[in-house]
CSV table of C-alpha atoms in Angstrom, one decimal:
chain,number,residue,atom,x,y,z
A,1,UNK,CA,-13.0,20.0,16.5
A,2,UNK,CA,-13.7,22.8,13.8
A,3,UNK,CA,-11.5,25.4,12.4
A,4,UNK,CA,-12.9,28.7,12.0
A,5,UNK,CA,-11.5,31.4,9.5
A,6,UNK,CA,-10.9,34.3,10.6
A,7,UNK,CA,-9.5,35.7,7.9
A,8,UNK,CA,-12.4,34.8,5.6
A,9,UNK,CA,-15.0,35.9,8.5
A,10,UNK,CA,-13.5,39.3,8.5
A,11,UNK,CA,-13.5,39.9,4.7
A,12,UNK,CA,-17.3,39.1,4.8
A,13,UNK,CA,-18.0,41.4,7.7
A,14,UNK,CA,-16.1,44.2,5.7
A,15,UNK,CA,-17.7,43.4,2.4
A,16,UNK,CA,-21.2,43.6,4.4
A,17,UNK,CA,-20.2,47.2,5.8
A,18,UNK,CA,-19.4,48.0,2.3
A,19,UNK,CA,-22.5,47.2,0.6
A,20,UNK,CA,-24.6,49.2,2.7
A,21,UNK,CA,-22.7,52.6,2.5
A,22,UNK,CA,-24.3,53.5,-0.8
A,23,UNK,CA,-23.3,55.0,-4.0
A,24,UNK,CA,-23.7,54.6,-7.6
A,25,UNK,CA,-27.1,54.0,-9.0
A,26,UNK,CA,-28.7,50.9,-8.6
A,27,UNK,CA,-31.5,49.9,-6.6
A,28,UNK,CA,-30.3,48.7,-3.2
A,29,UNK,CA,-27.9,46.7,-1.3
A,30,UNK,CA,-26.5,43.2,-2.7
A,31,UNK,CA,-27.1,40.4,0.0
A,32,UNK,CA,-24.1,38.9,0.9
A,33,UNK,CA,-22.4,35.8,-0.5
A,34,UNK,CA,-22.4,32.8,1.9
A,35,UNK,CA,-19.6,32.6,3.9
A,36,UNK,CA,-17.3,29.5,2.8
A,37,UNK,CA,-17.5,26.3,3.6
A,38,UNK,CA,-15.4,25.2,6.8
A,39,UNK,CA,-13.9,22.0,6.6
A,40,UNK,CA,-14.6,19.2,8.8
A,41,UNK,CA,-11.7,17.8,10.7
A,42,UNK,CA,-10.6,14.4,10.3
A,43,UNK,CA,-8.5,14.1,12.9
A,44,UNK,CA,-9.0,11.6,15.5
A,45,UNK,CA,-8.2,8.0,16.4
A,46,UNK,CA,-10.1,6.1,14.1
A,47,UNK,CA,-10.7,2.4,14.5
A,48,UNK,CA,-12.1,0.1,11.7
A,49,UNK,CA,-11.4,-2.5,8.6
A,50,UNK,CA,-9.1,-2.2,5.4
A,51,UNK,CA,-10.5,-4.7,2.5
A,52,UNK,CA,-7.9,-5.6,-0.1
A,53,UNK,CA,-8.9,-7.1,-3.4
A,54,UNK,CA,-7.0,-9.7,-5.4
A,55,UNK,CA,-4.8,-8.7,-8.1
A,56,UNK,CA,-6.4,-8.5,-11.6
A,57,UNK,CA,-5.6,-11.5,-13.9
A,58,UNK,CA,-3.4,-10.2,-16.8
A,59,UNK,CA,-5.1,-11.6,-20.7
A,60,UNK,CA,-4.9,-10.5,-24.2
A,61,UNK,CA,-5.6,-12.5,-27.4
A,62,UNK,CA,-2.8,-10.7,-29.1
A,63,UNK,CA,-5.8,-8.4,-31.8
A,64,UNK,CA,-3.4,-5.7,-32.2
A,65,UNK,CA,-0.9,-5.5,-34.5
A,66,UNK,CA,2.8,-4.5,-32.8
A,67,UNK,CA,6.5,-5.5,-34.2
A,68,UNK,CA,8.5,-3.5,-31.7
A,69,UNK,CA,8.0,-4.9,-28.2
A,70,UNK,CA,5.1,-4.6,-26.5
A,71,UNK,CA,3.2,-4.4,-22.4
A,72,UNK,CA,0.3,-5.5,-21.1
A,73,UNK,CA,-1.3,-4.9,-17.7
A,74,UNK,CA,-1.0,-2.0,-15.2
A,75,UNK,CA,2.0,-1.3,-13.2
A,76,UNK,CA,3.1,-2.9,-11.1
A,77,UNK,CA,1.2,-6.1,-12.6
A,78,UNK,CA,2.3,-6.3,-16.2
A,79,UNK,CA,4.3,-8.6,-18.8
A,80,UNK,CA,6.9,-7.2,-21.2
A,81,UNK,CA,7.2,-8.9,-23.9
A,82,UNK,CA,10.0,-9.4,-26.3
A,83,UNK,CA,10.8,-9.9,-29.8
A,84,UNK,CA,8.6,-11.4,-32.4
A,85,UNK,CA,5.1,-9.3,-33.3
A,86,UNK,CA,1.6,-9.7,-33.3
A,87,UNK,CA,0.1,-10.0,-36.8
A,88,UNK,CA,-2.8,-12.1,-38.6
A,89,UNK,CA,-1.6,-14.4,-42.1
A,90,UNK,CA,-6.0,-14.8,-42.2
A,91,UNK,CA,-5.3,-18.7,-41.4
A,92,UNK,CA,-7.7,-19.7,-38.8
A,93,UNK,CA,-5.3,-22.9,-37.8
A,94,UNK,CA,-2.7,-20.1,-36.7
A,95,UNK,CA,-5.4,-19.0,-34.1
A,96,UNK,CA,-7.5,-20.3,-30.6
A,97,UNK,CA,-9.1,-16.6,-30.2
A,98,UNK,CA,-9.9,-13.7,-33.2
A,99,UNK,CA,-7.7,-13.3,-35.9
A,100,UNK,CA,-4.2,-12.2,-34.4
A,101,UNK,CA,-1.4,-14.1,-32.6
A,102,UNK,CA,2.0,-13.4,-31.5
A,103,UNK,CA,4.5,-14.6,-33.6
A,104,UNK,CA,8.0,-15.6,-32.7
A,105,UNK,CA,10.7,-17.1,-35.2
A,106,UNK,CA,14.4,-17.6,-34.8
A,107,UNK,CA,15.2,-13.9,-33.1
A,108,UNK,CA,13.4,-15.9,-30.1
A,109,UNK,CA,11.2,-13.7,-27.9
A,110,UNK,CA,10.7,-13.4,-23.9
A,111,UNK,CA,7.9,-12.5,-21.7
A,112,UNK,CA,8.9,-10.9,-18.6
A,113,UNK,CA,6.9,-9.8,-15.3
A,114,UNK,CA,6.9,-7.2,-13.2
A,115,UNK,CA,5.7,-8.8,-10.6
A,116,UNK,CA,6.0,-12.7,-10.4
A,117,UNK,CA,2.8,-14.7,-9.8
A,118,UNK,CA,1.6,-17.7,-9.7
A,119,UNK,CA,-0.7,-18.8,-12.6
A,120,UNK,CA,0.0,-18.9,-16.4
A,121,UNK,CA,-2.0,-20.3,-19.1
A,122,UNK,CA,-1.4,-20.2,-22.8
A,123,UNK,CA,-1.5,-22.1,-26.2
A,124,UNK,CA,1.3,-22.4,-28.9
A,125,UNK,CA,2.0,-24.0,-31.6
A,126,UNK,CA,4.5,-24.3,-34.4
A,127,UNK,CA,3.3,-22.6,-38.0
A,128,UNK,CA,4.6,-25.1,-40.3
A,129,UNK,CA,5.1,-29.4,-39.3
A,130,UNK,CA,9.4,-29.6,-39.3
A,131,UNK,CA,9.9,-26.5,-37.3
A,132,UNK,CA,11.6,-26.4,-33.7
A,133,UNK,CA,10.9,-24.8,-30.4
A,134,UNK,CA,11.3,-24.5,-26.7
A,135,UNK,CA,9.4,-22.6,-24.2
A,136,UNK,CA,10.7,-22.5,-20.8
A,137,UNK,CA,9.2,-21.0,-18.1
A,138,UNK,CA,11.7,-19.8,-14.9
A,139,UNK,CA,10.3,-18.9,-11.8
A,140,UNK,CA,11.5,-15.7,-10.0
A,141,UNK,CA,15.0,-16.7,-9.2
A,142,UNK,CA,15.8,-17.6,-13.2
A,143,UNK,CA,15.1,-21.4,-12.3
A,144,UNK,CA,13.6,-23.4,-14.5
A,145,UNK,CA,10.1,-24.4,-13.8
A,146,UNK,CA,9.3,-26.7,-16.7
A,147,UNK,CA,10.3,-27.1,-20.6
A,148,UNK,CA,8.4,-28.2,-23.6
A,149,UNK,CA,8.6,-28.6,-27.0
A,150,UNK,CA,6.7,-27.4,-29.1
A,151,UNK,CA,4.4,-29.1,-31.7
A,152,UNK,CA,2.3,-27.9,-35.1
A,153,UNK,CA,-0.8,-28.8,-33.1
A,154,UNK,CA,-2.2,-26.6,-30.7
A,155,UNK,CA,-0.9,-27.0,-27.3
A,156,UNK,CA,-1.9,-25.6,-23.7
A,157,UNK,CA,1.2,-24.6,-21.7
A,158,UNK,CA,-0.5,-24.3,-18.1
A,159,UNK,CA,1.5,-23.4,-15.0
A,160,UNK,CA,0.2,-23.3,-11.4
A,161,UNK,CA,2.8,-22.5,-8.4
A,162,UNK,CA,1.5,-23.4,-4.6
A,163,UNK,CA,1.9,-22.3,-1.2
A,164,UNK,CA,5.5,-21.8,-0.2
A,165,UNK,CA,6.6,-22.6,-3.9
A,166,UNK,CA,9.0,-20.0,-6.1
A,167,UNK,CA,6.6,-17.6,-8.2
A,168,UNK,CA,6.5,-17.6,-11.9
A,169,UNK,CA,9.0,-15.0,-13.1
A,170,UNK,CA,9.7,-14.7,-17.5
A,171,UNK,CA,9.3,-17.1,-20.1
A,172,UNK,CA,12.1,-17.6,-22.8
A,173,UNK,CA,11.3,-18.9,-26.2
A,174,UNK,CA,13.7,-20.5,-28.3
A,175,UNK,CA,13.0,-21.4,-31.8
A,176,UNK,CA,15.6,-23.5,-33.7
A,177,UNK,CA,13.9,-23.0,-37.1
A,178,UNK,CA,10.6,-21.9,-38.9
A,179,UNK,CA,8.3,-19.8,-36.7
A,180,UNK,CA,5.5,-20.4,-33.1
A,181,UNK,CA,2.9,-18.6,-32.6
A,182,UNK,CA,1.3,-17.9,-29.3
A,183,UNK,CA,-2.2,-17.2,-28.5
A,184,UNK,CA,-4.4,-16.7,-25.2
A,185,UNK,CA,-2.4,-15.5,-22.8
A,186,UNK,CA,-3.5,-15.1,-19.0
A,187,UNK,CA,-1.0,-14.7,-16.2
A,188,UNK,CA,-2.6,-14.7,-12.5
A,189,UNK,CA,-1.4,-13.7,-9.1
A,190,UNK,CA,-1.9,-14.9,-5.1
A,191,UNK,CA,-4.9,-13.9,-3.8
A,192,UNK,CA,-4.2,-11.0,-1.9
A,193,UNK,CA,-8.2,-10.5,-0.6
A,194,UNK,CA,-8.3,-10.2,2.6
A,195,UNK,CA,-10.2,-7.9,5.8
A,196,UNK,CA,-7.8,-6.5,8.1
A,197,UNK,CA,-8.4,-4.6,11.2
A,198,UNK,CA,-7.1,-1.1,10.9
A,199,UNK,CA,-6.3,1.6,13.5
A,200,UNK,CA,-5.7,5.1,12.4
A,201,UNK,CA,-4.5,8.1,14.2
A,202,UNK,CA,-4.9,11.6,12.1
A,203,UNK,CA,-3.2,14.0,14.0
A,204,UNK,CA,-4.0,17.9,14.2
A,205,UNK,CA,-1.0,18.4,12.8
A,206,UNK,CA,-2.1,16.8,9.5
A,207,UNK,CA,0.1,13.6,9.5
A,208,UNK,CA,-1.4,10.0,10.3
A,209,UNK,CA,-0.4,6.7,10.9
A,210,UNK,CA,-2.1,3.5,10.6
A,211,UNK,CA,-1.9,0.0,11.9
A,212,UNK,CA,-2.9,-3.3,10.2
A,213,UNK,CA,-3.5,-6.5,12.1
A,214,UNK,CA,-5.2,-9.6,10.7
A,215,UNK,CA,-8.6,-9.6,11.5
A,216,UNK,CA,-8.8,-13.6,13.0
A,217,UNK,CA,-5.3,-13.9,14.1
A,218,UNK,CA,-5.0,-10.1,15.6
A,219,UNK,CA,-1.5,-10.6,14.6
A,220,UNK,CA,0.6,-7.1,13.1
A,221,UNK,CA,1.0,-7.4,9.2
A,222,UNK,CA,1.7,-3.9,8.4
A,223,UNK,CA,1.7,-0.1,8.8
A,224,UNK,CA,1.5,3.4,7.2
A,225,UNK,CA,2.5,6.8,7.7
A,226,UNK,CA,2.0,10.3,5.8
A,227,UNK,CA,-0.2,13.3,5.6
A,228,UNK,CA,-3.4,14.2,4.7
A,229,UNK,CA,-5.5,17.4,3.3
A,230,UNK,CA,-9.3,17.8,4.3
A,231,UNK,CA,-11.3,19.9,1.9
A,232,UNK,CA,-14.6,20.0,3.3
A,233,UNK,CA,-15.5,16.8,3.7
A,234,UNK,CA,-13.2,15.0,1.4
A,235,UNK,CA,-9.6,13.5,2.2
A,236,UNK,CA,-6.9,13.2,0.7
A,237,UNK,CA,-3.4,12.5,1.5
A,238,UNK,CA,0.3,10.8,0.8
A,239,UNK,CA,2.4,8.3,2.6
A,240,UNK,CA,4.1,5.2,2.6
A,241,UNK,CA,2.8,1.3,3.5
A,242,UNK,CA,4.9,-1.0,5.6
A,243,UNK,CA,5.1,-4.7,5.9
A,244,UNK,CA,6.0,-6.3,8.7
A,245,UNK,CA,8.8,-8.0,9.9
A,246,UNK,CA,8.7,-11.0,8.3
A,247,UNK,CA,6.3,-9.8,5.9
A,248,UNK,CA,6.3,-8.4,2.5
A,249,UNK,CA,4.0,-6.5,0.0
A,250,UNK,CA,2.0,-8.2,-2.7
A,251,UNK,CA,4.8,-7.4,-5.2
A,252,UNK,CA,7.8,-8.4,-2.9
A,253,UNK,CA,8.9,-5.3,-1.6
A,254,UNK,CA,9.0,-4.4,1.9
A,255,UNK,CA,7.8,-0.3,1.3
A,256,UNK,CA,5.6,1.3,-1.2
A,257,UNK,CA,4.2,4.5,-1.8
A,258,UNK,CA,0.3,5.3,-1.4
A,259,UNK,CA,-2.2,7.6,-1.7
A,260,UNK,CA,-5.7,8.1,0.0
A,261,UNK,CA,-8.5,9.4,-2.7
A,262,UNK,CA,-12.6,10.0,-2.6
A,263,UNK,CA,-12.2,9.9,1.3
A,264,UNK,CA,-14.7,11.5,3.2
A,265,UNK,CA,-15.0,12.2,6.9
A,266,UNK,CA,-18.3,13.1,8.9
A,267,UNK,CA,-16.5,14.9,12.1
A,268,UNK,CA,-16.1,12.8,15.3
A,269,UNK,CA,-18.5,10.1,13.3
A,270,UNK,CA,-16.5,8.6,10.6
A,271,UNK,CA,-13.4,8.4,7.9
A,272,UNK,CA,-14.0,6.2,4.9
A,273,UNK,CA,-11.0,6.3,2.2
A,274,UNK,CA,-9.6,4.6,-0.8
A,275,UNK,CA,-6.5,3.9,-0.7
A,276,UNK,CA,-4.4,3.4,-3.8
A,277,UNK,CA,-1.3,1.2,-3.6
A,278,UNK,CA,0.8,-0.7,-5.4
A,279,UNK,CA,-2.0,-0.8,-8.2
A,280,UNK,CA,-4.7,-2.0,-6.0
A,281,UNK,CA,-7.7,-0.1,-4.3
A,282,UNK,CA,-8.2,-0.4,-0.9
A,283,UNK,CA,-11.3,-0.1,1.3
A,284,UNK,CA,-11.1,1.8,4.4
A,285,UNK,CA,-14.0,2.3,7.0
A,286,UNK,CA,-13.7,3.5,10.2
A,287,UNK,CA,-15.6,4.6,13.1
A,288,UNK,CA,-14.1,7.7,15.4
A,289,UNK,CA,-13.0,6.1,18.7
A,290,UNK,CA,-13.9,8.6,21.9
A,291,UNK,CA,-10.3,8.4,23.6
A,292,UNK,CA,-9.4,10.6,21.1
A,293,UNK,CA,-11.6,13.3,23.1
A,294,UNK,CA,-9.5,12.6,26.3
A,295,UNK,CA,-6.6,15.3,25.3
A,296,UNK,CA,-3.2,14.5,26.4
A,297,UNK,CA,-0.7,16.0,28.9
A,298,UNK,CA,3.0,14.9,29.5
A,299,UNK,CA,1.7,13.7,33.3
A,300,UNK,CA,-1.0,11.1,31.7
A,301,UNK,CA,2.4,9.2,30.0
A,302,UNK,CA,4.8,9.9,32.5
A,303,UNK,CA,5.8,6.7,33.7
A,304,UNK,CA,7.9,3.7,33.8
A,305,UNK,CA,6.8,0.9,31.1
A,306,UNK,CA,8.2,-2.3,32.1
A,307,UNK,CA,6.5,-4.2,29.1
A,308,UNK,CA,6.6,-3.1,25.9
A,309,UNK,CA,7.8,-4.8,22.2
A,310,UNK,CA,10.3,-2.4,20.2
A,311,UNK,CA,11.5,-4.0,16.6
A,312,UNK,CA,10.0,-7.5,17.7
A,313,UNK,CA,11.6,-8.0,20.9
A,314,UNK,CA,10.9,-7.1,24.8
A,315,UNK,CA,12.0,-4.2,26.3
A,316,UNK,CA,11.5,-1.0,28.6
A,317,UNK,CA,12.0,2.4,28.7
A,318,UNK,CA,11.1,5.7,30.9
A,319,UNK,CA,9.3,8.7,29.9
A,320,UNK,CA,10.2,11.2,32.4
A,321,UNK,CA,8.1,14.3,33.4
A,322,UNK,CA,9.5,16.4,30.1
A,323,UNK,CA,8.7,13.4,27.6
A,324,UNK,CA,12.1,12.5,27.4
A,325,UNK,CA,12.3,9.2,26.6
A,326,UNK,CA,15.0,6.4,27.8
A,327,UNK,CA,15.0,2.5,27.4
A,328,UNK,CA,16.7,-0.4,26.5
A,329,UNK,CA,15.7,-3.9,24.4
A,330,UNK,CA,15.8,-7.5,25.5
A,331,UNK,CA,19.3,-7.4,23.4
A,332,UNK,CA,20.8,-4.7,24.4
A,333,UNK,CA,19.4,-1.9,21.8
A,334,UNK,CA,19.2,1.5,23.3
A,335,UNK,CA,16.7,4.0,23.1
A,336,UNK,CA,16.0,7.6,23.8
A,337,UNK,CA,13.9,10.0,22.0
A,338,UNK,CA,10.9,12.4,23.1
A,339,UNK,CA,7.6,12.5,23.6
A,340,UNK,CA,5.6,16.0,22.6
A,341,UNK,CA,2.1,17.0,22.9
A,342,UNK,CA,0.7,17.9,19.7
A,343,UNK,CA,-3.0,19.5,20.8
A,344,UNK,CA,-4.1,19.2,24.8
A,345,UNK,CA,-7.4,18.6,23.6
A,346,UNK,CA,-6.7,15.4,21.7
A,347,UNK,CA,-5.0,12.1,22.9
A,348,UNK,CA,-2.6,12.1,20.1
A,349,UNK,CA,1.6,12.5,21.0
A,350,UNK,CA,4.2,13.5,18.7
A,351,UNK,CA,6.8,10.7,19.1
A,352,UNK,CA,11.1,10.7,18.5
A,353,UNK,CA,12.4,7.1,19.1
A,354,UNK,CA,16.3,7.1,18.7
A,355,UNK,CA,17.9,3.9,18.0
A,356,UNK,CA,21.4,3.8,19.3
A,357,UNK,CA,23.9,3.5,16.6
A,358,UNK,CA,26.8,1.6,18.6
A,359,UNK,CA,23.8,-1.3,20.0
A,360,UNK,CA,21.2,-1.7,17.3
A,361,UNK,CA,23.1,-2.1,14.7
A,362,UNK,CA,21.3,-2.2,11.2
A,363,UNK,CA,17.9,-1.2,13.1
A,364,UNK,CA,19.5,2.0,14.5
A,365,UNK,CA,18.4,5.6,13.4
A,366,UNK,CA,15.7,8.5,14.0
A,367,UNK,CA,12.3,7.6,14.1
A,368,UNK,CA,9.5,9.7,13.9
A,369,UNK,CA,5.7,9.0,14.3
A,370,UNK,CA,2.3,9.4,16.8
A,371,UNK,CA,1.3,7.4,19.7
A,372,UNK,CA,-1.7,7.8,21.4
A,373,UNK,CA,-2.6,6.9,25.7
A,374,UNK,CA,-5.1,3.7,25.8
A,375,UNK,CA,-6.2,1.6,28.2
A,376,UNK,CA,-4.8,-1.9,28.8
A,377,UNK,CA,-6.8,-3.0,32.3
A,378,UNK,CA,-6.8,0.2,33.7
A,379,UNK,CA,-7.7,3.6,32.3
A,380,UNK,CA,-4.3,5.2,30.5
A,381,UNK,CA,-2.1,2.3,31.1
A,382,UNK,CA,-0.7,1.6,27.9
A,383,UNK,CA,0.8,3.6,25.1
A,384,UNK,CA,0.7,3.0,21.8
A,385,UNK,CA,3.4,4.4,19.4
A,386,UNK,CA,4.0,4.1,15.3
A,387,UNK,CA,6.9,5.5,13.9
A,388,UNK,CA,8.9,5.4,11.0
A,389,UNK,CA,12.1,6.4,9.8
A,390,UNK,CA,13.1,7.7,6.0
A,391,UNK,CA,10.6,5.8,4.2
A,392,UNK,CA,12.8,2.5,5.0
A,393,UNK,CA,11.8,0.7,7.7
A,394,UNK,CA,9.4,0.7,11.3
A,395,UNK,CA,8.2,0.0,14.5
A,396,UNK,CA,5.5,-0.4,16.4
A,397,UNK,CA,4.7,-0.9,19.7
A,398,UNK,CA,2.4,-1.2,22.9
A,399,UNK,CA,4.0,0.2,26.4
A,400,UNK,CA,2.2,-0.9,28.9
A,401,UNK,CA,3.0,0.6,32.5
């Protein structure tokens, strides 16, 4: 579905008429300038694969020289360290890698990260034989994960959480008297690589939202929501990722802000973006899905959906020949809201879900989103709804009539 210009159509016209009235010397009639580039559209339900990478392992060898606190990494994944500096004394017994180390005496010093993980490697040692120190490592929660003492003899302090074990949060370093240095320093994270299934509706109206399931268990580990720009060819756009319920980001949270880069769209074909969050670049390709093409009318969702999942539990709800909608959850929740048409050409709603403040407690509120008519067994038999509410929290479901 293309966009034409009007505007700029005119202007060209005009500057056409122009050039051929004469005037001034010269020796004939400019040509005209191509007419602009119209963008492609990108909107469309878009069905396809989101490929996460795994976090980047923080590591520095300390060949810098720095007395006044110091960070390594990118944000989100970084460590802050504390106290002591990095220097050289050109004594190659003080050092495992170049000619620097970190150096801690009796201030003590502290390492903490941004985002806990699960892998830290290191090797310390005291400068002189007589002098005392403790290195304790604490996982997230401030609990102690181990203790040691440290030596004048080069020592590797490794760390390695599991599955289902605490992550690794700071280090403290304690040093009773004389002066550690520490050298080699790598702090790793989960793998977070992975190939989702992803399912994308870009509306006309320039908002989108996105579903994530995994790809072997087809089970719902997140979403997004936001708006995109299409110049040309190439997409861009803001929003917001969801996890789950039950779920949370790679760095704990449960919401974090994103952005979609170097995308490009080839109309009613395809929609390949990056998408930047929380540090890490994600892969999106897509193929356009040819519902999309089906349009959408208030009568195609009119109906009574006796199955459907809203905030993780069973429930039902009308949508009545004006797209009003009106429902209740297995616990008693209630729910109204609206159902608009955004474009009759294309198979994407405008969707209101209202949680009832009185039943639905700390779930209630406005939430706005897309849904789009799909088919289930039969042809439109199902409707399939995203929507979100002040960057906080969402839903998503699958109506099915």
């Amino acid at each position: 579905m293309k966009t034409i210009n009007c505007k700029a159509s005119l202007s060209l016209l005009f500057m056409t008429l122009l050039a051929g009235c004469g005037g001034g010397g010269g020796g004939g009639a400019a040509s005209p300038p191509p007419p602009p580039a119209v963008p492609m559209s990108a909107a469309g339900i878009w069905i396809g694969q989101a490929i996460t990478p795994d976090i980047p392992a923080i590591g520095t060898s300390f060949e810098f020289s720095d007395s006044d606190g110091f960070v390594i990494g990118t944000a989100p994944f970084t460590a802050n360290f504390q106290g002591g500096q990095t220097q050289t004394l050109s004594n190659a017994a003080l050092y495992t890698n170049g000619l620097f180390s970190w150096h801690v005496n009796t201030a003590g010093g502290s390492i903490d990260f941004l985002t806990p993980g699960s892998t830290l490697s290191f090797f310390t040692r005291t400068v002189t034989a007589g002098d005392i120190a403790t290195i304790q490592v604490l996982d997230e929660n401030g609990v102690q994960i181990s203790l040691t003492a440290v030596t004048n003899a080069f020592q590797q302090i490794v760390v390695n959480r599991g599955p289902g074990e605490s992550l690794i949060g700071s280090v403290i370093i304690t040093v009773g008297s004389g002066e550690i240095v520490i050298d080699q320093f790598v702090f790793g994270y989960p793998s977070t690589a992975s190939t989702d299934d992803i399912a994308c509706l870009f509306a006309p109206n320039n908002d989108f939202v996105c579903v994530i399931s995994d790809v072997t268990t087809g089970d719902f580990v997140g979403a997004a929501n936001g708006t995109y720009q299409v110049n040309v060819n190439q997409v861009s756009g803001t929003g917001s990722l969801y996890a789950a319920p039950g779920e949370t980001l790679i760095d704990g949270s449960m919401v974090a802000p994103l952005t979609i880069s170097a995308g490009t769209v080839v109309e009613d074909t395809s929609l390949n973006l990056t998408v930047g969050n929380l540090g890490l670049s994600i892969a999106v390709t897509s193929a356009f899905d040819a519902t999309y093409d089906r349009g959408a009318a208030l009568t195609t969702v009119q109906a009574m959906y006796t199955t459907s999942e809203v905030f993780g539990e069973m429930s039902s709800f009308d949508i009545d020949a004006g797209g009003a909608i009106s429902g209740q959850t297995a616990s008693g929740c209630f729910l109204s809201g609206q159902v608009l048409v955004l474009d009759v050409a294309a198979n994407i709603y405008d969707v209101n879900l209202v949680a009832d403040a009185a039943t639905c407690g700390a779930l209630s509120g406005s939430y706005d989103g897309l849904g789009t008519s799909q088919d289930e067994i039969v042809m439109d038999d199902s409707f399939v709804f995203a929507v979100f509410v002040d960057t906080q929290r969402m839903t998503v479901g699958q109506a099915l009539k």
